[in-house]
XYZ file of C-alpha atoms in Angstrom:
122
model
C 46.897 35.270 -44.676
C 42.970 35.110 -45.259
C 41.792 37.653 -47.592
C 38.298 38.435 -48.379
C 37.284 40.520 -51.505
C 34.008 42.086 -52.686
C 33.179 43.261 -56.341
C 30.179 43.868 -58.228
C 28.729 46.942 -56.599
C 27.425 49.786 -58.702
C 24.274 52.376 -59.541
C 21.422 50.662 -60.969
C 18.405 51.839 -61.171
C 15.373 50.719 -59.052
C 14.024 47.485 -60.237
C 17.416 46.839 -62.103
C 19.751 43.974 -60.903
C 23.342 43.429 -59.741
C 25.714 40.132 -59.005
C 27.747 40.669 -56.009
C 30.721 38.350 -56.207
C 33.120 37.520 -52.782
C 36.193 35.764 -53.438
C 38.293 34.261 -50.006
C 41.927 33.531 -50.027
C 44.080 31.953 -47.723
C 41.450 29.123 -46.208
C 39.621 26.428 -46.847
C 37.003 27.868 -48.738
C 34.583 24.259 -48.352
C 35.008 24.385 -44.679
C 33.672 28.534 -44.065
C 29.960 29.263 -43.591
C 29.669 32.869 -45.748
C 27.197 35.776 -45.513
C 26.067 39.161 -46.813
C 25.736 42.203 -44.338
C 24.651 45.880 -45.398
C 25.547 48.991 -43.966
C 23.836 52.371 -44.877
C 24.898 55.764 -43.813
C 23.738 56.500 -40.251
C 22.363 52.817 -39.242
C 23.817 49.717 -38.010
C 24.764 46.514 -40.189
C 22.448 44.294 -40.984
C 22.549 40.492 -42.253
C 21.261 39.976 -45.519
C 21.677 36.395 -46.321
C 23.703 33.559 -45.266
C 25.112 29.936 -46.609
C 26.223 27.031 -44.594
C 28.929 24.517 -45.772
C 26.149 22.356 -46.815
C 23.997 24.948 -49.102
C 21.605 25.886 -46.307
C 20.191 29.908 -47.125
C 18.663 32.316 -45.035
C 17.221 35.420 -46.086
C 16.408 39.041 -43.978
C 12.612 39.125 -44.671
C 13.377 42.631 -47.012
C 15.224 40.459 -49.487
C 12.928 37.095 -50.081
C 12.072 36.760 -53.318
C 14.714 39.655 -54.788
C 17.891 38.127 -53.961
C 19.639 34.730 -54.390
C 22.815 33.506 -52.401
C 24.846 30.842 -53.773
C 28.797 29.697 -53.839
C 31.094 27.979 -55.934
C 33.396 26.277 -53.536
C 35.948 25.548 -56.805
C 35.846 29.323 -57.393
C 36.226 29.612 -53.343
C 33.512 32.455 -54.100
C 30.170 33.270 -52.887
C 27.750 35.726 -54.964
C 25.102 37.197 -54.159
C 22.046 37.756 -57.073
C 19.934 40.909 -56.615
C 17.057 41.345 -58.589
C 14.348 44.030 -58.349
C 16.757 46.523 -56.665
C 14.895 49.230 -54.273
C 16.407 52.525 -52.872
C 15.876 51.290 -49.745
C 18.876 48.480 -51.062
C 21.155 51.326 -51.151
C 24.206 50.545 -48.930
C 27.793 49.057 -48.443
C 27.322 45.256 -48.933
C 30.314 43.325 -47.233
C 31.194 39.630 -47.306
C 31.796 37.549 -44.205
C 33.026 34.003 -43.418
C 33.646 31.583 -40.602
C 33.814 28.311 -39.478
C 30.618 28.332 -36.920
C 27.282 28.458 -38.901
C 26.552 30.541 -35.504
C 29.458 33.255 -35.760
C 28.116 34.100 -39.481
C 24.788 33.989 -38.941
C 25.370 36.992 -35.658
C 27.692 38.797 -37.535
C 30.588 37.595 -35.661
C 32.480 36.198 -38.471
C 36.074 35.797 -37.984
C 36.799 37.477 -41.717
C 35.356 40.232 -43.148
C 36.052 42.163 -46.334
C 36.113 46.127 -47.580
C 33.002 46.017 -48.690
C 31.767 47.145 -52.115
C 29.113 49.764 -52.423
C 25.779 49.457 -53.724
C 23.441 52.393 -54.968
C 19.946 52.173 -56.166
C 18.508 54.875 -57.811
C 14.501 56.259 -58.229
C-alpha cells in the first residue's frame, strides 16, 4: 500500500522560511517523478514545483528564486525549501508522485498525500 506523507507546515511570518518534507511508502521511491501543489481557500490547485527521476526542477514563476525542490531517494523523501515566505504563500501544500514525468507535472499523479498546511503571516 503506497502512502504519501507531508510535514513541515506551520505560521511563519512573511519573509520567514519553512522545509516541507514528503516521505512515500510502499514504492519505489527512485523510480516516481514528485511534485508540490497548493491549494488556498476558494481557488483551484496549483503546481508549485516538480522533480524528475533524474533531478530535473521546475518552478511556478511565483516561487523562482524563494523556493528549492530537492529529494533524497535513500530517505525516499522529497522536501521542499521555502525561503522569503509571502501571504500570498498561504495555503495547503500537498505532495504528489508518479511514474510519468507527464502525470506529475498536470497534476495527475497517481498518489497524493493529506496535505500539510502552510500560513504566512503580515
Amino acid at each position: 500500500q503506497v502512502q504519501v506523507v507531508e510535514s513541515g507546515g506551520g505560521l511563519v511570518q512573511a519573509g520567514g522560511s519553512l522545509r516541507l518534507s514528503c516521505t512515500a511508502s510502499g514504492l519505489t521511491f527512485d523510480d516516481y517523478a514528485m511534485g508540490w501543489f497548493r491549494q488556498a481557500p476558494g481557488q483551484e490547485r496549483e503546481g508549485v514545483s516538480y522533480i524528475s527521476r533524474g533531478g530535473t526542477t521546475v518552478y511556478t514563476d511565483s516561487v523562482k528564486g524563494r523556493f528549492a525542490i530537492s529529494r533524497d531517494n535513500a530517505k525516499n523523501t522529497l522536501y521542499l525549501q521555502m525561503n522569503s515566505l509571502k501571504p500570498e504563500d498561504t495555503a495547503m501544500y500537498y505532495c504528489a508522485a508518479d511514474l510519468l514525468w507527464s502525470s506529475v507535472r498536470t497534476g495527475a499523479s497517481a498518489y497524493w498525500g493529506q496535505g500539510t498546511q502552510v500560513t504566512v503571516s503580515s
